[in-house]
PDB file of C-alpha atoms in Angstrom:
ATOM      1  CA  MET A   1      97.310  51.437  -7.723  1.00 98.00           C
ATOM      2  CA  GLU A   2      96.474  48.435  -9.861  1.00 98.00           C
ATOM      3  CA  LEU A   3      95.277  45.227  -8.249  1.00 98.00           C
ATOM      4  CA  LYS A   4      94.964  42.094 -10.376  1.00 98.00           C
ATOM      5  CA  LEU A   5      93.144  38.972  -9.268  1.00 98.00           C
ATOM      6  CA  LYS A   6      93.986  35.960 -11.411  1.00 98.00           C
ATOM      7  CA  ARG A   7      91.616  33.066 -10.816  1.00 98.00           C
ATOM      8  CA  ASP A   8      93.463  29.807 -11.391  1.00 97.00           C
ATOM      9  CA  LEU A   9      91.535  27.013  -9.652  1.00 96.00           C
ATOM     10  CA  LEU A  10      87.806  26.900 -10.273  1.00 96.00           C
ATOM     11  CA  ASN A  11      85.603  24.056  -9.066  1.00 94.00           C
ATOM     12  CA  GLU A  12      82.050  23.329  -7.873  1.00 93.00           C
ATOM     13  CA  SER A  13      82.634  24.628  -4.341  1.00 95.00           C
ATOM     14  CA  TYR A  14      85.068  27.561  -4.474  1.00 97.00           C
ATOM     15  CA  THR A  15      87.500  29.569  -6.587  1.00 98.00           C
ATOM     16  CA  LEU A  16      91.171  30.118  -5.727  1.00 98.00           C
ATOM     17  CA  GLY A  17      93.414  32.784  -7.173  1.00 98.00           C
ATOM     18  CA  THR A  18      96.330  35.125  -6.659  1.00 98.00           C
ATOM     19  CA  LEU A  19      96.293  38.864  -6.059  1.00 98.00           C
ATOM     20  CA  SER A  20      99.069  41.120  -7.303  1.00 98.00           C
ATOM     21  CA  ILE A  21      99.652  44.798  -6.616  1.00 98.00           C
ATOM     22  CA  ASP A  22     101.198  46.826  -9.437  1.00 98.00           C
ATOM     23  CA  GLY A  23     102.409  43.610 -11.058  1.00 98.00           C
ATOM     24  CA  VAL A  24     103.978  42.066  -7.928  1.00 98.00           C
ATOM     25  CA  HIS A  25     102.477  38.973  -6.259  1.00 98.00           C
ATOM     26  CA  PHE A  26     100.905  39.925  -2.941  1.00 98.00           C
ATOM     27  CA  CYS A  27      98.726  37.064  -1.703  1.00 98.00           C
ATOM     28  CA  TYR A  28      96.249  34.295  -2.428  1.00 98.00           C
ATOM     29  CA  THR A  29      92.477  34.587  -2.663  1.00 98.00           C
ATOM     30  CA  VAL A  30      89.377  32.482  -2.210  1.00 98.00           C
ATOM     31  CA  GLU A  31      85.950  33.315  -3.611  1.00 98.00           C
ATOM     32  CA  ASP A  32      82.621  31.666  -4.198  1.00 97.00           C
ATOM     33  CA  VAL A  33      81.957  29.603  -7.317  1.00 96.00           C
ATOM     34  CA  VAL A  34      82.344  31.273 -10.732  1.00 95.00           C
ATOM     35  CA  ARG A  35      79.115  30.701 -12.645  1.00 93.00           C
ATOM     36  CA  HIS A  36      78.074  31.352 -16.235  1.00 87.00           C
ATOM     37  CA  GLU A  37      77.228  34.966 -16.995  1.00 80.00           C
ATOM     38  CA  GLY A  38      73.712  35.782 -15.869  1.00 77.00           C
ATOM     39  CA  VAL A  39      73.538  32.882 -13.396  1.00 85.00           C
ATOM     40  CA  LYS A  40      73.645  33.880  -9.739  1.00 90.00           C
ATOM     41  CA  VAL A  41      73.013  31.894  -6.593  1.00 91.00           C
ATOM     42  CA  ALA A  42      72.600  34.410  -3.781  1.00 88.00           C
ATOM     43  CA  GLY A  43      75.560  34.367  -1.396  1.00 89.00           C
ATOM     44  CA  LYS A  44      77.312  31.572  -3.343  1.00 94.00           C
ATOM     45  CA  THR A  45      78.506  33.192  -6.568  1.00 96.00           C
ATOM     46  CA  ALA A  46      81.779  34.947  -7.383  1.00 97.00           C
ATOM     47  CA  ILE A  47      81.525  38.354  -9.024  1.00 96.00           C
ATOM     48  CA  PRO A  48      81.964  38.615 -12.804  1.00 95.00           C
ATOM     49  CA  TYR A  49      85.335  38.962 -14.495  1.00 96.00           C
ATOM     50  CA  GLY A  50      86.141  42.580 -15.319  1.00 97.00           C
ATOM     51  CA  LYS A  51      87.586  45.866 -14.111  1.00 98.00           C
ATOM     52  CA  TYR A  52      86.354  47.598 -10.978  1.00 98.00           C
ATOM     53  CA  LYS A  53      87.075  50.794  -9.118  1.00 98.00           C
ATOM     54  CA  VAL A  54      87.754  50.178  -5.422  1.00 98.00           C
ATOM     55  CA  ILE A  55      87.149  52.668  -2.642  1.00 98.00           C
ATOM     56  CA  LEU A  56      87.785  52.488   1.080  1.00 98.00           C
ATOM     57  CA  ASN A  57      84.726  53.228   3.183  1.00 97.00           C
ATOM     58  CA  MET A  58      82.945  52.252   6.378  1.00 96.00           C
ATOM     59  CA  SER A  59      81.329  48.820   6.357  1.00 93.00           C
ATOM     60  CA  ASN A  60      78.084  48.806   8.301  1.00 91.00           C
ATOM     61  CA  ARG A  61      78.398  45.033   8.734  1.00 88.00           C
ATOM     62  CA  PHE A  62      82.027  44.917   9.907  1.00 89.00           C
ATOM     63  CA  LYS A  63      82.067  48.379  11.581  1.00 93.00           C
ATOM     64  CA  LYS A  64      85.408  49.430  10.087  1.00 94.00           C
ATOM     65  CA  ILE A  65      86.940  50.965   6.958  1.00 96.00           C
ATOM     66  CA  MET A  66      87.242  48.316   4.233  1.00 97.00           C
ATOM     67  CA  PRO A  67      87.768  48.052   0.456  1.00 98.00           C
ATOM     68  CA  LEU A  68      84.499  48.172  -1.520  1.00 98.00           C
ATOM     69  CA  LEU A  69      84.211  47.292  -5.215  1.00 98.00           C
ATOM     70  CA  LEU A  70      81.990  49.686  -7.151  1.00 98.00           C
ATOM     71  CA  ASN A  71      79.520  48.965  -9.950  1.00 97.00           C
ATOM     72  CA  VAL A  72      79.581  45.164  -9.763  1.00 96.00           C
ATOM     73  CA  LYS A  73      76.733  44.032 -12.018  1.00 92.00           C
ATOM     74  CA  ASN A  74      73.983  42.247 -10.056  1.00 90.00           C
ATOM     75  CA  PHE A  75      75.924  42.516  -6.760  1.00 93.00           C
ATOM     76  CA  GLU A  76      75.968  44.971  -3.857  1.00 93.00           C
ATOM     77  CA  GLY A  77      78.412  45.434  -1.005  1.00 94.00           C
ATOM     78  CA  VAL A  78      81.276  43.430  -2.499  1.00 96.00           C
ATOM     79  CA  ARG A  79      84.334  43.827  -0.292  1.00 97.00           C
ATOM     80  CA  ILE A  80      87.819  42.448   0.181  1.00 98.00           C
ATOM     81  CA  HIS A  81      88.149  40.953   3.656  1.00 97.00           C
ATOM     82  CA  ALA A  82      89.594  38.234   5.898  1.00 97.00           C
ATOM     83  CA  GLY A  83      88.331  34.659   6.071  1.00 97.00           C
ATOM     84  CA  ASN A  84      89.482  31.172   5.235  1.00 98.00           C
ATOM     85  CA  THR A  85      87.105  29.442   2.798  1.00 97.00           C
ATOM     86  CA  ALA A  86      84.226  30.233   0.454  1.00 96.00           C
ATOM     87  CA  LEU A  87      81.933  29.607   3.433  1.00 95.00           C
ATOM     88  CA  ASP A  88      83.246  32.904   4.866  1.00 96.00           C
ATOM     89  CA  THR A  89      82.036  34.998   1.941  1.00 94.00           C
ATOM     90  CA  GLU A  90      78.849  35.938   0.114  1.00 92.00           C
ATOM     91  CA  GLY A  91      80.426  37.109  -3.141  1.00 93.00           C
ATOM     92  CA  CYS A  92      83.348  39.003  -1.606  1.00 97.00           C
ATOM     93  CA  ILE A  93      87.062  38.364  -2.109  1.00 98.00           C
ATOM     94  CA  ILE A  94      88.975  36.800   0.786  1.00 98.00           C
ATOM     95  CA  VAL A  95      92.747  37.271   1.016  1.00 98.00           C
ATOM     96  CA  GLY A  96      95.338  35.093   2.733  1.00 98.00           C
ATOM     97  CA  THR A  97      99.080  34.641   2.972  1.00 98.00           C
ATOM     98  CA  VAL A  98      99.056  30.854   2.537  1.00 98.00           C
ATOM     99  CA  ARG A  99      97.068  28.856  -0.017  1.00 98.00           C
ATOM    100  CA  GLU A 100      95.294  25.852   1.452  1.00 97.00           C
ATOM    101  CA  PRO A 101      93.590  22.995  -0.455  1.00 94.00           C
ATOM    102  CA  ASN A 102      90.173  24.709  -0.234  1.00 95.00           C
ATOM    103  CA  GLY A 103      90.985  28.270   0.785  1.00 97.00           C
ATOM    104  CA  VAL A 104      93.589  30.456   2.471  1.00 98.00           C
ATOM    105  CA  SER A 105      95.162  30.898   5.894  1.00 98.00           C
ATOM    106  CA  LEU A 106      96.900  33.699   7.776  1.00 98.00           C
ATOM    107  CA  SER A 107      94.123  35.853   6.421  1.00 98.00           C
ATOM    108  CA  ARG A 108      93.971  38.523   9.137  1.00 97.00           C
ATOM    109  CA  VAL A 109      97.713  39.131   8.870  1.00 98.00           C
ATOM    110  CA  CYS A 110      97.405  39.418   5.086  1.00 98.00           C
ATOM    111  CA  TYR A 111      94.367  41.692   5.279  1.00 98.00           C
ATOM    112  CA  THR A 112      96.116  44.020   7.740  1.00 98.00           C
ATOM    113  CA  LYS A 113      99.115  44.334   5.393  1.00 98.00           C
ATOM    114  CA  LEU A 114      96.826  44.916   2.418  1.00 98.00           C
ATOM    115  CA  MET A 115      94.912  47.679   4.203  1.00 98.00           C
ATOM    116  CA  ALA A 116      98.170  49.449   5.146  1.00 98.00           C
ATOM    117  CA  ILE A 117      99.075  49.535   1.440  1.00 98.00           C
ATOM    118  CA  LEU A 118      95.600  50.524   0.207  1.00 98.00           C
ATOM    119  CA  LEU A 119      95.303  53.374   2.714  1.00 97.00           C
ATOM    120  CA  LYS A 120      98.283  55.065   1.006  1.00 97.00           C
ATOM    121  CA  ALA A 121      96.790  54.827  -2.504  1.00 97.00           C
ATOM    122  CA  LYS A 122      95.146  57.773  -4.225  1.00 96.00           C
ATOM    123  CA  GLU A 123      93.195  55.547  -6.620  1.00 98.00           C
ATOM    124  CA  ILE A 124      92.615  51.795  -6.595  1.00 98.00           C
ATOM    125  CA  ASN A 125      91.543  49.671  -9.543  1.00 98.00           C
ATOM    126  CA  LEU A 126      90.981  45.910  -9.598  1.00 98.00           C
ATOM    127  CA  THR A 127      91.024  43.668 -12.658  1.00 98.00           C
ATOM    128  CA  ILE A 128      89.695  40.127 -12.318  1.00 98.00           C
ATOM    129  CA  GLU A 129      90.852  37.630 -14.938  1.00 96.00           C
TER     130      GLU A 129
END
């Protein structure tokens, strides 16, 4: 399964984008601020552009099975999860059904649908552009 996150609105407070699955639009995303390569503000920086393998495993923080991005340079524990704005993340990717001016809404509904799809996948890859 191929996930693609296309970042299309970057500003000083957050980053908005769209997530597609195997080339078909699935939802909207919100992340922390995209910064120049090598610059990181702990808990307030989006992960670098690139390709990542995604696995599903138990999150100690959230106490449930969740998507985890592997081998993210200078980051640990990057997940895809529910939330509404960049204030709800520390480098992770938040998904939502509706795009809002500074984030997403209907996030839990979207996340539940996403997990149902991901649980059926044999392999998951994510490209961030």
